[in-house]
Short mmCIF file of C-alpha atoms in Angstrom, two decimals:
data_model
loop_
_atom_site.label_atom_id
_atom_site.label_comp_id
_atom_site.label_asym_id
_atom_site.label_seq_id
_atom_site.Cartn_x
_atom_site.Cartn_y
_atom_site.Cartn_z
CA MET A 1 -29.48 -23.54 -7.30
CA LEU A 2 -31.56 -24.20 -4.05
CA VAL A 3 -35.08 -23.13 -4.68
CA VAL A 4 -35.78 -26.04 -6.91
CA PRO A 5 -34.91 -28.99 -3.92
CA ALA A 6 -36.18 -26.65 -0.82
CA LEU A 7 -40.16 -26.45 -3.39
CA ALA A 8 -39.39 -30.66 -4.01
CA GLY A 9 -38.71 -30.77 0.16
CA LEU A 10 -41.18 -29.47 0.66
CA ALA A 11 -43.66 -31.26 -2.16
CA PHE A 12 -42.54 -33.92 -0.72
CA LEU A 13 -43.68 -33.71 2.82
CA VAL A 14 -46.71 -31.25 2.86
CA LEU A 15 -48.36 -34.56 -0.48
CA PRO A 16 -48.78 -36.94 1.78
CA LEU A 17 -51.27 -34.74 3.78
CA ALA A 18 -53.02 -33.01 0.99
CA GLY A 19 -53.97 -36.71 0.25
CA LEU A 20 -55.86 -37.69 3.42
CA LEU A 21 -56.97 -33.74 2.89
CA VAL A 22 -59.16 -34.62 -0.42
CA ARG A 23 -60.08 -37.96 0.61
CA ALA A 24 -61.06 -36.95 3.96
CA PRO A 25 -65.08 -38.46 4.15
CA TRP A 26 -66.08 -34.22 5.01
CA ALA A 27 -70.20 -35.19 4.71
CA THR A 28 -70.18 -37.30 8.03
CA LEU A 29 -66.46 -36.35 9.54
CA PRO A 30 -69.07 -34.27 12.15
CA ARG A 31 -71.01 -37.37 13.56
CA ARG A 32 -67.65 -39.27 13.30
CA LEU A 33 -65.74 -36.41 15.68
CA ALA A 34 -69.09 -36.79 18.43
CA GLU A 35 -68.93 -40.39 18.92
CA PRO A 36 -67.29 -40.98 22.48
CA HIS A 37 -64.49 -43.29 21.75
CA VAL A 38 -62.84 -40.90 20.12
CA LEU A 39 -62.73 -38.21 22.29
CA GLU A 40 -61.56 -40.80 24.73
CA ALA A 41 -58.64 -41.62 22.38
CA LEU A 42 -58.32 -37.66 21.97
CA ARG A 43 -58.18 -37.10 25.33
CA LEU A 44 -56.00 -40.11 26.78
CA SER A 45 -53.40 -38.60 23.90
CA LEU A 46 -52.68 -35.71 24.65
CA VAL A 47 -53.03 -35.96 28.54
CA THR A 48 -49.96 -39.17 27.96
CA ALA A 49 -47.67 -36.96 25.29
CA THR A 50 -48.00 -34.00 28.11
CA VAL A 51 -46.96 -36.49 30.93
CA ALA A 52 -44.83 -38.17 28.73
CA THR A 53 -43.15 -34.09 27.75
CA ALA A 54 -42.51 -33.42 32.24
CA ALA A 55 -40.87 -37.04 32.69
CA CYS A 56 -38.84 -36.29 29.91
CA LEU A 57 -37.70 -32.79 30.69
CA LEU A 58 -37.29 -34.15 34.19
CA LEU A 59 -34.69 -36.61 33.15
CA GLY A 60 -34.15 -35.12 29.65
CA VAL A 61 -32.33 -31.22 30.50
CA PRO A 62 -30.03 -32.99 33.09
CA LEU A 63 -28.67 -35.64 31.58
CA ALA A 64 -27.87 -33.16 28.84
CA TRP A 65 -26.28 -31.03 30.59
CA LEU A 66 -24.46 -34.17 31.24
CA LEU A 67 -22.89 -34.18 28.10
CA ALA A 68 -22.50 -31.20 27.18
CA ARG A 69 -20.75 -29.58 30.30
CA THR A 70 -18.63 -32.63 31.36
CA ASP A 71 -16.47 -35.02 30.49
CA PHE A 72 -16.02 -38.46 31.46
CA PRO A 73 -14.53 -41.46 30.61
CA GLY A 74 -16.67 -43.08 27.09
CA ARG A 75 -19.11 -39.89 27.31
CA ARG A 76 -18.83 -40.59 23.61
CA VAL A 77 -20.24 -44.43 24.09
CA VAL A 78 -22.96 -42.97 26.67
CA ARG A 79 -24.25 -40.15 24.17
CA ALA A 80 -24.74 -42.88 21.09
CA LEU A 81 -26.16 -45.12 24.27
CA VAL A 82 -28.83 -41.94 24.25
CA THR A 83 -30.31 -42.33 20.51
CA VAL A 84 -31.34 -45.65 20.80
CA PRO A 85 -34.72 -45.32 21.33
CA LEU A 86 -34.24 -43.59 17.55
CA VAL A 87 -32.74 -45.58 15.63
CA LEU A 88 -34.65 -49.36 17.68
CA PRO A 89 -38.09 -50.19 15.29
CA PRO A 90 -41.10 -49.30 17.70
CA VAL A 91 -42.40 -52.70 18.56
CA VAL A 92 -38.23 -53.86 19.20
CA GLY A 93 -38.38 -50.80 21.56
CA GLY A 94 -41.25 -51.44 23.10
CA VAL A 95 -40.81 -55.94 23.77
CA ALA A 96 -37.14 -54.08 25.15
CA LEU A 97 -39.76 -52.39 27.78
CA LEU A 98 -41.63 -55.46 28.55
CA LEU A 99 -38.89 -56.86 29.42
CA VAL A 100 -37.36 -54.87 31.74
CA LEU A 101 -40.30 -52.99 33.06
CA GLY A 102 -43.08 -56.34 32.40
CA ARG A 103 -44.59 -58.64 35.10
CA ARG A 104 -41.39 -60.92 34.83
CA GLY A 105 -39.51 -58.27 33.55
CA LEU A 106 -35.80 -57.57 35.63
CA LEU A 107 -37.51 -54.59 37.57
CA GLY A 108 -41.11 -55.42 36.41
CA GLN A 109 -40.29 -58.33 38.77
CA TRP A 110 -39.81 -55.87 42.16
CA LEU A 111 -41.84 -53.53 40.82
CA GLU A 112 -44.78 -55.87 41.92
CA SER A 113 -43.44 -57.59 44.48
CA SER A 114 -42.22 -54.62 46.30
CA PHE A 115 -44.94 -52.12 45.12
CA GLY A 116 -48.02 -54.05 43.37
CA VAL A 117 -46.86 -51.96 40.74
CA THR A 118 -47.58 -53.38 36.50
CA LEU A 119 -46.65 -51.22 33.90
CA PRO A 120 -48.33 -52.66 31.28
CA PHE A 121 -51.51 -52.33 30.77
CA THR A 122 -51.47 -48.89 32.25
CA THR A 123 -51.94 -45.32 31.69
CA ALA A 124 -49.29 -45.38 32.98
CA GLY A 125 -47.86 -47.63 30.72
CA VAL A 126 -48.08 -45.26 27.59
CA VAL A 127 -46.52 -42.95 29.73
CA VAL A 128 -43.42 -45.08 29.83
CA ALA A 129 -43.69 -46.10 26.20
CA GLU A 130 -43.35 -42.71 24.85
CA ALA A 131 -41.08 -40.94 27.37
CA PHE A 132 -38.44 -43.94 25.81
CA VAL A 133 -39.55 -43.35 22.85
CA ALA A 134 -39.16 -39.09 22.67
CA MET A 135 -36.88 -39.26 25.51
CA PRO A 136 -33.18 -37.83 22.69
CA PHE A 137 -35.49 -35.62 20.44
CA LEU A 138 -35.37 -33.72 24.13
CA VAL A 139 -32.24 -34.77 24.99
CA ILE A 140 -30.48 -34.20 21.87
CA SER A 141 -32.10 -30.11 21.06
CA VAL A 142 -31.12 -29.28 24.53
CA GLU A 143 -27.20 -30.59 24.54
CA GLY A 144 -27.04 -28.72 21.08
CA ALA A 145 -27.88 -25.97 22.88
CA LEU A 146 -25.93 -25.57 26.29
CA ARG A 147 -23.27 -26.61 23.16
CA ALA A 148 -24.27 -23.22 21.64
CA ALA A 149 -24.58 -20.73 24.91
CA ASP A 150 -21.70 -18.59 26.06
CA GLN A 151 -20.24 -20.17 28.33
CA ARG A 152 -18.29 -16.86 29.14
CA TYR A 153 -21.52 -16.45 32.02
CA GLU A 154 -21.99 -19.60 33.52
CA GLU A 155 -17.64 -18.75 34.36
CA ALA A 156 -18.40 -15.43 35.47
CA ALA A 157 -21.78 -15.84 37.50
CA ALA A 158 -19.43 -18.77 39.13
CA THR A 159 -16.61 -16.75 39.65
CA LEU A 160 -18.98 -14.31 42.06
CA GLY A 161 -19.75 -16.98 44.35
CA ALA A 162 -22.37 -18.37 43.24
CA SER A 163 -23.10 -22.53 43.27
CA ARG A 164 -23.52 -24.71 40.71
CA TRP A 165 -26.76 -25.57 40.79
CA THR A 166 -27.87 -21.61 40.93
CA VAL A 167 -25.28 -20.97 37.67
CA PHE A 168 -27.71 -23.69 36.65
CA ARG A 169 -31.40 -22.22 37.22
CA ARG A 170 -30.58 -18.32 36.81
CA VAL A 171 -28.14 -18.34 34.09
CA THR A 172 -27.66 -21.53 32.38
CA LEU A 173 -31.53 -22.51 32.04
CA PRO A 174 -32.89 -19.09 30.76
CA LEU A 175 -29.77 -19.35 28.20
CA ILE A 176 -30.63 -21.81 26.37
CA MET A 177 -34.72 -21.39 26.56
CA PRO A 178 -35.38 -21.33 23.23
CA GLY A 179 -33.55 -24.71 22.63
CA VAL A 180 -35.85 -26.37 25.83
CA VAL A 181 -38.93 -25.51 24.38
CA ALA A 182 -38.10 -26.87 20.48
CA GLY A 183 -36.66 -30.05 22.48
CA ALA A 184 -39.49 -30.25 24.09
CA VAL A 185 -42.47 -29.59 21.40
CA LEU A 186 -40.44 -32.44 19.22
CA CYS A 187 -41.11 -34.76 21.88
CA TRP A 188 -44.08 -33.92 22.32
CA ALA A 189 -44.89 -34.23 19.14
CA ARG A 190 -43.14 -37.85 19.03
CA ALA A 191 -44.94 -38.62 21.84
CA LEU A 192 -48.36 -37.96 20.40
CA GLY A 193 -47.71 -39.83 17.27
CA GLU A 194 -46.21 -42.61 18.97
CA PHE A 195 -47.25 -46.29 18.14
CA GLY A 196 -45.58 -49.93 17.93
CA ALA A 197 -43.77 -49.21 21.55
CA THR A 198 -46.81 -48.25 22.67
CA ILE A 199 -49.31 -51.27 21.11
CA THR A 200 -46.71 -53.67 22.56
CA PHE A 201 -45.38 -53.00 25.64
CA ALA A 202 -48.93 -50.85 27.02
CA GLY A 203 -51.47 -52.73 24.78
CA ASN A 204 -54.36 -51.68 23.90
CA PHE A 205 -57.54 -51.12 25.76
CA PRO A 206 -60.57 -48.23 25.98
CA GLY A 207 -59.65 -45.48 28.23
CA THR A 208 -56.62 -46.98 30.06
CA THR A 209 -54.06 -47.28 26.69
CA ARG A 210 -55.75 -46.23 23.22
CA THR A 211 -54.28 -43.75 21.94
CA MET A 212 -55.34 -42.12 19.02
CA PRO A 213 -52.75 -43.89 16.63
CA LEU A 214 -53.83 -47.03 18.21
CA ALA A 215 -57.30 -45.97 17.09
CA VAL A 216 -56.12 -45.11 14.00
CA TYR A 217 -54.59 -48.51 13.49
CA LEU A 218 -57.25 -50.49 14.60
CA ALA A 219 -59.88 -48.24 11.60
CA LEU A 220 -57.66 -49.28 8.83
CA GLU A 221 -58.62 -52.44 9.55
CA THR A 222 -62.64 -52.17 8.91
CA GLU A 223 -62.80 -47.99 7.87
CA PRO A 224 -60.55 -46.24 6.54
CA GLU A 225 -62.41 -43.59 6.57
CA ALA A 226 -63.06 -43.42 10.23
CA ALA A 227 -58.98 -43.40 10.36
CA ILE A 228 -58.42 -40.66 8.21
CA VAL A 229 -60.77 -38.78 10.17
CA LEU A 230 -58.66 -40.33 13.11
CA SER A 231 -55.04 -38.27 11.59
CA LEU A 232 -56.71 -34.81 10.46
CA VAL A 233 -58.20 -34.60 14.46
CA LEU A 234 -54.57 -35.33 15.71
CA LEU A 235 -52.81 -33.59 13.17
CA ALA A 236 -55.08 -30.32 13.47
CA VAL A 237 -54.45 -30.08 17.15
CA SER A 238 -50.66 -30.98 17.29
CA VAL A 239 -50.47 -28.08 14.42
CA VAL A 240 -52.84 -26.35 17.07
CA ILE A 241 -50.82 -26.22 19.86
CA LEU A 242 -47.55 -26.50 18.87
CA ALA A 243 -48.14 -23.33 16.90
CA SER A 244 -49.64 -21.72 19.30
CA LEU A 245 -46.87 -22.37 21.20
CA ARG A 246 -44.12 -21.58 18.56
CA GLU A 247 -45.52 -17.93 19.12
CA ARG A 248 -45.26 -17.56 22.69
CA TRP A 249 -41.86 -18.80 23.17
CA VAL A 250 -39.75 -20.22 20.34
CA SER A 251 -39.12 -15.91 19.81
CA ALA A 252 -37.56 -15.86 22.32
CA PRO A 253 -35.87 -12.25 23.07
CA MET B 1 -46.46 -43.49 13.98
CA VAL B 2 -49.35 -42.09 13.55
CA THR B 3 -49.94 -42.70 9.22
CA GLY B 4 -47.69 -45.92 10.47
CA ARG B 5 -50.58 -48.11 8.31
CA LEU B 6 -50.82 -45.62 5.51
CA SER B 7 -46.83 -44.60 4.72
CA ARG B 8 -46.93 -48.76 4.23
CA ARG B 9 -49.88 -48.25 1.28
CA ALA B 10 -48.52 -45.66 -0.21
CA ALA B 11 -44.73 -47.31 -0.12
CA ALA B 12 -46.51 -50.10 -1.69
CA PHE B 13 -48.00 -47.23 -3.97
CA ALA B 14 -44.29 -46.61 -4.58
CA ALA B 15 -43.13 -50.13 -4.64
CA VAL B 16 -46.03 -50.41 -7.87
CA LEU B 17 -44.04 -47.13 -9.36
CA LEU B 18 -41.49 -48.54 -9.22
CA LEU B 19 -41.68 -51.88 -10.58
CA GLY B 20 -43.71 -51.00 -13.22
CA THR B 21 -45.76 -53.94 -12.90
CA ALA B 22 -49.22 -52.01 -11.77
CA GLY B 23 -51.56 -54.01 -11.85
CA CYS B 24 -52.30 -52.27 -15.95
CA GLY B 25 -51.50 -55.98 -17.08
CA ALA B 26 -49.36 -54.18 -19.94
CA GLY B 27 -45.65 -53.30 -20.26
CA PRO B 28 -42.96 -55.36 -18.08
CA THR B 29 -45.42 -57.33 -16.18
CA ALA B 30 -45.65 -59.84 -19.60
CA ALA B 31 -42.63 -61.33 -18.76
CA THR B 32 -42.73 -63.23 -15.59
CA HIS B 33 -45.73 -65.05 -17.73
CA ALA B 34 -44.01 -68.96 -17.01
CA PRO B 35 -45.15 -70.08 -21.10
CA ALA B 36 -48.08 -73.04 -20.58
CA ASP B 37 -45.95 -76.40 -20.94
CA GLY B 38 -45.65 -75.93 -16.61
CA GLY B 39 -41.59 -75.23 -17.48
CA GLY B 40 -41.50 -72.50 -14.77
CA GLY B 41 -39.01 -70.27 -16.48
CA GLY B 42 -38.74 -67.92 -14.01
CA GLY B 43 -41.36 -66.70 -12.76
CA LYS B 44 -41.86 -64.70 -10.46
CA VAL B 45 -45.58 -64.78 -7.72
CA THR B 46 -45.83 -62.58 -4.75
CA VAL B 47 -48.62 -64.50 -2.56
CA PHE B 48 -50.57 -61.99 0.37
CA ALA B 49 -51.14 -64.22 3.22
CA ALA B 50 -52.40 -64.51 6.87
CA ALA B 51 -50.07 -63.79 9.23
CA SER B 52 -51.15 -66.99 10.22
CA LEU B 53 -50.35 -68.80 7.59
CA THR B 54 -46.77 -67.80 7.47
CA GLU B 55 -45.52 -71.75 9.01
CA THR B 56 -47.51 -73.61 6.37
CA PHE B 57 -47.05 -70.86 3.21
CA THR B 58 -43.23 -70.71 3.56
CA ALA B 59 -42.46 -74.18 3.43
CA LEU B 60 -44.82 -74.59 0.62
CA GLY B 61 -43.44 -71.73 -1.59
CA ARG B 62 -39.74 -73.73 -1.08
CA THR B 63 -42.34 -76.51 -2.67
CA PHE B 64 -43.30 -74.52 -5.44
CA GLU B 65 -39.37 -73.17 -5.97
CA ALA B 66 -38.50 -76.77 -6.22
CA ALA B 67 -41.74 -77.85 -8.47
CA HIS B 68 -40.36 -74.56 -10.57
CA PRO B 69 -37.29 -73.95 -11.44
CA GLY B 70 -36.19 -70.44 -11.58
CA THR B 71 -39.55 -68.91 -10.14
CA LYS B 72 -39.89 -67.03 -7.19
CA VAL B 73 -42.62 -67.25 -4.22
CA THR B 74 -42.20 -63.89 -2.25
CA PHE B 75 -44.80 -63.49 0.30
CA ASN B 76 -46.18 -61.00 2.76
CA PHE B 77 -47.59 -61.56 5.73
CA GLY B 78 -49.76 -59.50 8.27
CA SER B 79 -53.05 -58.78 9.48
CA SER B 80 -55.49 -60.02 6.37
CA ALA B 81 -57.48 -56.24 6.83
CA THR B 82 -55.10 -54.32 6.27
CA LEU B 83 -53.31 -57.14 3.30
CA ALA B 84 -57.04 -56.78 2.13
CA GLN B 85 -56.03 -52.68 2.25
CA GLN B 86 -53.62 -52.82 0.74
CA ILE B 87 -54.62 -55.34 -2.17
CA THR B 88 -57.82 -52.03 -3.53
CA GLN B 89 -54.97 -50.01 -2.93
CA GLY B 90 -53.22 -51.32 -5.82
CA ALA B 91 -50.93 -53.72 -4.38
CA PRO B 92 -48.41 -56.19 -6.75
CA ALA B 93 -50.07 -59.38 -5.42
CA ASP B 94 -50.54 -62.31 -8.00
CA VAL B 95 -52.71 -64.90 -4.84
CA PHE B 96 -53.90 -62.94 -1.83
CA ALA B 97 -54.88 -65.94 1.41
CA ALA B 98 -56.96 -64.80 4.40
CA ALA B 99 -58.21 -65.58 7.69
CA SER B 100 -61.77 -65.02 7.26
CA PRO B 101 -63.99 -64.77 4.86
CA ALA B 102 -65.05 -60.87 5.38
CA THR B 103 -61.37 -59.46 4.59
CA MET B 104 -61.70 -61.87 0.92
CA LYS B 105 -65.42 -60.60 0.67
CA THR B 106 -63.30 -56.84 0.74
CA VAL B 107 -61.39 -57.44 -2.46
CA THR B 108 -64.03 -59.80 -4.36
CA ASP B 109 -65.79 -56.23 -4.06
CA ALA B 110 -63.82 -54.28 -5.73
CA SER B 111 -63.89 -57.33 -8.21
CA LEU B 112 -59.97 -57.88 -8.22
CA ALA B 113 -60.23 -61.42 -6.88
CA ALA B 114 -62.29 -64.02 -9.32
CA THR B 115 -63.99 -66.86 -6.50
CA PRO B 116 -62.33 -67.35 -3.26
CA ALA B 117 -61.92 -71.45 -2.31
CA THR B 118 -62.57 -71.96 2.06
CA PHE B 119 -58.39 -73.96 2.24
CA ALA B 120 -58.63 -75.10 6.10
CA ARG B 121 -60.40 -74.52 9.23
CA ASN B 122 -58.76 -73.46 12.57
CA LYS B 123 -60.03 -73.15 16.21
CA LEU B 124 -59.30 -71.13 18.76
CA GLN B 125 -57.55 -72.61 22.24
CA ILE B 126 -57.25 -71.59 25.31
CA ALA B 127 -52.95 -70.37 25.91
CA VAL B 128 -51.45 -70.42 28.83
CA PRO B 129 -48.11 -69.49 29.61
CA ALA B 130 -45.46 -73.20 29.98
CA ASP B 131 -46.46 -72.45 34.11
CA ASN B 132 -49.91 -70.97 34.10
CA PRO B 133 -49.78 -68.71 36.65
CA ALA B 134 -52.99 -68.60 36.75
CA LYS B 135 -54.40 -72.28 37.14
CA VAL B 136 -56.36 -71.34 33.52
CA ASP B 137 -57.68 -74.81 33.11
CA GLU B 138 -60.60 -74.08 31.04
CA LEU B 139 -63.24 -70.81 29.55
CA LYS B 140 -65.37 -70.05 32.74
CA ASP B 141 -61.65 -69.34 34.33
CA LEU B 142 -60.61 -66.29 31.85
CA ALA B 143 -64.33 -63.68 33.36
CA ASP B 144 -62.15 -64.30 36.90
CA PRO B 145 -61.30 -60.66 36.97
CA ARG B 146 -57.66 -61.96 38.59
CA VAL B 147 -56.45 -63.64 34.79
CA LYS B 148 -54.97 -61.17 32.74
CA VAL B 149 -56.69 -62.16 29.12
CA ALA B 150 -55.41 -60.59 25.96
CA LEU B 151 -58.19 -60.78 22.98
CA CYS B 152 -56.93 -59.82 19.44
CA ALA B 153 -58.86 -56.68 19.25
CA GLU B 154 -63.31 -57.14 17.46
CA GLN B 155 -61.70 -55.92 13.74
CA VAL B 156 -58.73 -59.07 12.53
CA PRO B 157 -60.28 -62.41 12.47
CA CYS B 158 -59.02 -64.34 15.93
CA GLY B 159 -60.52 -61.50 17.21
CA ALA B 160 -64.85 -61.73 15.38
CA ALA B 161 -63.47 -66.28 16.66
CA ALA B 162 -63.57 -64.31 20.11
CA VAL B 163 -65.54 -63.09 20.20
CA LYS B 164 -68.11 -65.36 18.80
CA ALA B 165 -66.56 -68.36 21.05
CA LEU B 166 -67.28 -66.51 24.49
CA ASP B 167 -70.80 -65.54 23.55
CA ALA B 168 -71.79 -68.70 22.24
CA ALA B 169 -70.40 -69.48 26.33
CA GLY B 170 -72.22 -66.50 27.46
CA LEU B 171 -69.21 -65.41 29.46
CA LYS B 172 -68.28 -61.48 29.83
CA VAL B 173 -64.37 -61.11 30.00
CA THR B 174 -62.61 -57.98 30.56
CA PRO B 175 -59.74 -58.28 28.98
CA VAL B 176 -56.63 -56.06 29.53
CA THR B 177 -55.19 -55.78 25.55
CA LEU B 178 -56.65 -56.11 22.09
CA GLU B 179 -54.33 -56.54 19.89
CA GLN B 180 -53.20 -55.78 16.86
CA ASP B 181 -52.89 -59.77 15.47
CA VAL B 182 -53.03 -63.45 16.74
CA LYS B 183 -49.20 -63.10 16.83
CA ALA B 184 -48.98 -59.95 18.89
CA THR B 185 -51.46 -61.24 21.96
CA LEU B 186 -49.45 -64.38 21.46
CA THR B 187 -46.59 -62.64 22.19
CA LYS B 188 -47.79 -61.01 25.53
CA VAL B 189 -49.08 -64.85 27.04
CA GLU B 190 -45.09 -65.87 25.35
CA LEU B 191 -43.62 -63.42 27.90
CA GLY B 192 -45.69 -64.12 30.26
CA GLU B 193 -47.34 -61.21 30.72
CA VAL B 194 -50.87 -62.18 30.75
CA ASP B 195 -51.44 -64.66 32.13
CA ALA B 196 -54.92 -65.98 29.31
CA ALA B 197 -55.11 -65.71 25.84
CA LEU B 198 -57.47 -67.01 22.88
CA VAL B 199 -55.64 -67.51 20.15
CA TYR B 200 -55.79 -69.64 17.12
CA ARG B 201 -54.21 -73.43 17.40
CA THR B 202 -52.38 -73.58 15.33
CA ASP B 203 -49.79 -71.06 17.50
CA VAL B 204 -50.60 -72.42 19.96
CA ILE B 205 -48.23 -75.37 18.24
CA ALA B 206 -46.04 -72.79 15.71
CA ALA B 207 -44.92 -71.87 19.87
CA ALA B 208 -44.08 -75.07 20.40
CA GLY B 209 -43.62 -75.39 24.26
CA LYS B 210 -43.08 -71.96 24.75
CA VAL B 211 -47.16 -71.79 25.21
CA ARG B 212 -49.75 -74.82 26.87
CA GLY B 213 -52.87 -75.50 24.64
CA ILE B 214 -56.09 -75.57 26.45
CA ALA B 215 -58.77 -77.13 23.93
CA PHE B 216 -62.77 -76.37 24.71
CA PRO B 217 -65.94 -76.84 23.60
CA GLU B 218 -66.89 -72.63 22.50
CA ALA B 219 -64.38 -72.93 20.40
CA ASP B 220 -66.61 -75.56 17.26
CA GLN B 221 -69.02 -72.50 17.46
CA ALA B 222 -66.42 -69.80 16.04
CA VAL B 223 -64.69 -71.48 13.43
CA ASN B 224 -62.24 -69.66 10.95
CA ASP B 225 -62.64 -70.48 7.60
CA TYR B 226 -59.30 -69.78 5.49
CA PRO B 227 -60.21 -68.24 1.82
CA ILE B 228 -58.17 -67.96 -1.50
CA ALA B 229 -57.97 -66.10 -4.72
CA VAL B 230 -55.89 -65.61 -8.02
CA LEU B 231 -56.29 -61.76 -8.23
CA THR B 232 -58.00 -60.74 -11.20
CA LYS B 233 -55.55 -58.16 -12.06
CA ALA B 234 -52.67 -60.76 -11.42
CA PRO B 235 -49.02 -60.15 -12.70
CA ALA B 236 -48.27 -63.74 -12.61
CA GLY B 237 -52.43 -64.78 -13.89
CA ASP B 238 -51.40 -68.58 -14.08
CA LEU B 239 -47.84 -68.94 -12.10
CA ALA B 240 -50.39 -67.83 -9.08
CA ARG B 241 -52.70 -70.60 -10.54
CA ARG B 242 -50.69 -73.46 -10.48
CA PHE B 243 -49.55 -71.40 -6.74
CA VAL B 244 -53.27 -72.21 -5.16
CA ALA B 245 -54.18 -75.38 -6.78
CA LEU B 246 -50.41 -76.89 -4.29
CA VAL B 247 -52.50 -74.89 -1.88
CA ARG B 248 -55.28 -76.67 -2.40
CA SER B 249 -53.83 -80.52 -3.42
CA TRP B 250 -53.26 -83.61 -0.73
CA GLN B 251 -49.16 -82.19 -0.04
CA GLY B 252 -51.50 -78.58 0.52
CA ALA B 253 -54.14 -80.30 2.91
CA ASP B 254 -50.68 -82.34 4.52
CA VAL B 255 -48.75 -78.75 5.72
CA LEU B 256 -51.41 -77.03 6.71
CA ALA B 257 -52.80 -80.27 9.14
CA GLU B 258 -49.96 -80.71 10.69
CA ALA B 259 -49.38 -77.42 11.83
CA GLY B 260 -53.04 -78.21 13.99
CA PHE B 261 -55.46 -76.73 10.44
CA GLU B 262 -58.25 -78.18 9.73
CA ALA B 263 -59.44 -79.15 5.91
CA PRO B 264 -62.84 -76.89 4.46
#
């Protein structure tokens, strides 16, 4: 009864990928891959997605804890706000970031005048755009894990005199580790594929802000075949990394 | 999204399947042909046009609908190269208006369009924010490393024209960003994120007051021709020919000239 829709769902997700594989110009693939600009874009993508994920972990895990473990007025509204970047069209997200962090933005003006820091058109800007779009995935996963975790362990630790920080570090975090890793993986994958907010906020310049998705987009303008190759590279790299992570982490005790 | 562009094509393809108007020239599409006596009669014509034609073609579409009661003109505006891709992938379009002969060539090479005709020409200008913070007043100011410049990517028509103009001036400009189409480039100027950009004169006019345009002599070396063609597999061939005729008539020329295009 369940198998038919399950297989239909699988076909729906996998067939477009098969389409890419079928249409890929295998003969010219090695030559295209060796091009320095491809490697440059790939490196930039991997670095920015990883840094963005680290930033999301630093800010997102405490935020998830706040949403799951404390009670404050307006918590529902805050949770809804956290998911805004998920529903915001990415280009709109990029414009919103410009209006806040751009040269004439609310915070951007002050950043430039006080520290001489400008985010748009820099690699840091790419990280900001990716983190903005990907963080909700992490927060939602971790919050779910926190709600599902048995709180009696934390209570027991607290009655034995552990401080809030110690409880979080020694009890809560190990308990929810699979959830954190799953969230981080989702977050990383989303950051890796980020296009709209990146090109709007950080622009597109080889070596600084041209990530793989941007390179794919531009390749499509002139050479669809090259775009397919680039997409496959990005997919292959992400699948390999995600699969190896899963083996290592999500089979938690 | 990694495959954003691909999925857009897939969506176009799905639309083809769903609407049943796949360019095989059979079936329900025959119903969309207007009678030959010019009475309109509820046809639908789909026009794929370059992003820089958004304002002018929207206006001409309204004129066309008024002249042919019951017809509906739908537009798909975007980067010329993307539109050419969608057409070669079988998107159901009747008319293609591109911002460069090269992108039109993609479609004619696939024998999907009859002979294209040039209906307008467009020139580059330097666009600067209204308050011109970097005090840009000529092309060579863009070569100053302290001036933040946005250009279109070389793969899109406005970028190819920018490269031509800068080469003609013998200037080496390092932009902070290479944008995916001319409207995105203009947005960076409107928001004041860059000090200058090379966009079309028509875009400066369309951005009324939000940016300032500065003409420069080398722009004459990089004029963009806009070709238009009826697609060979057009579901609404007759209406498509009439729409192209309108664009190339004095009415069309008026609208285009008002927007800042030059006559071919």
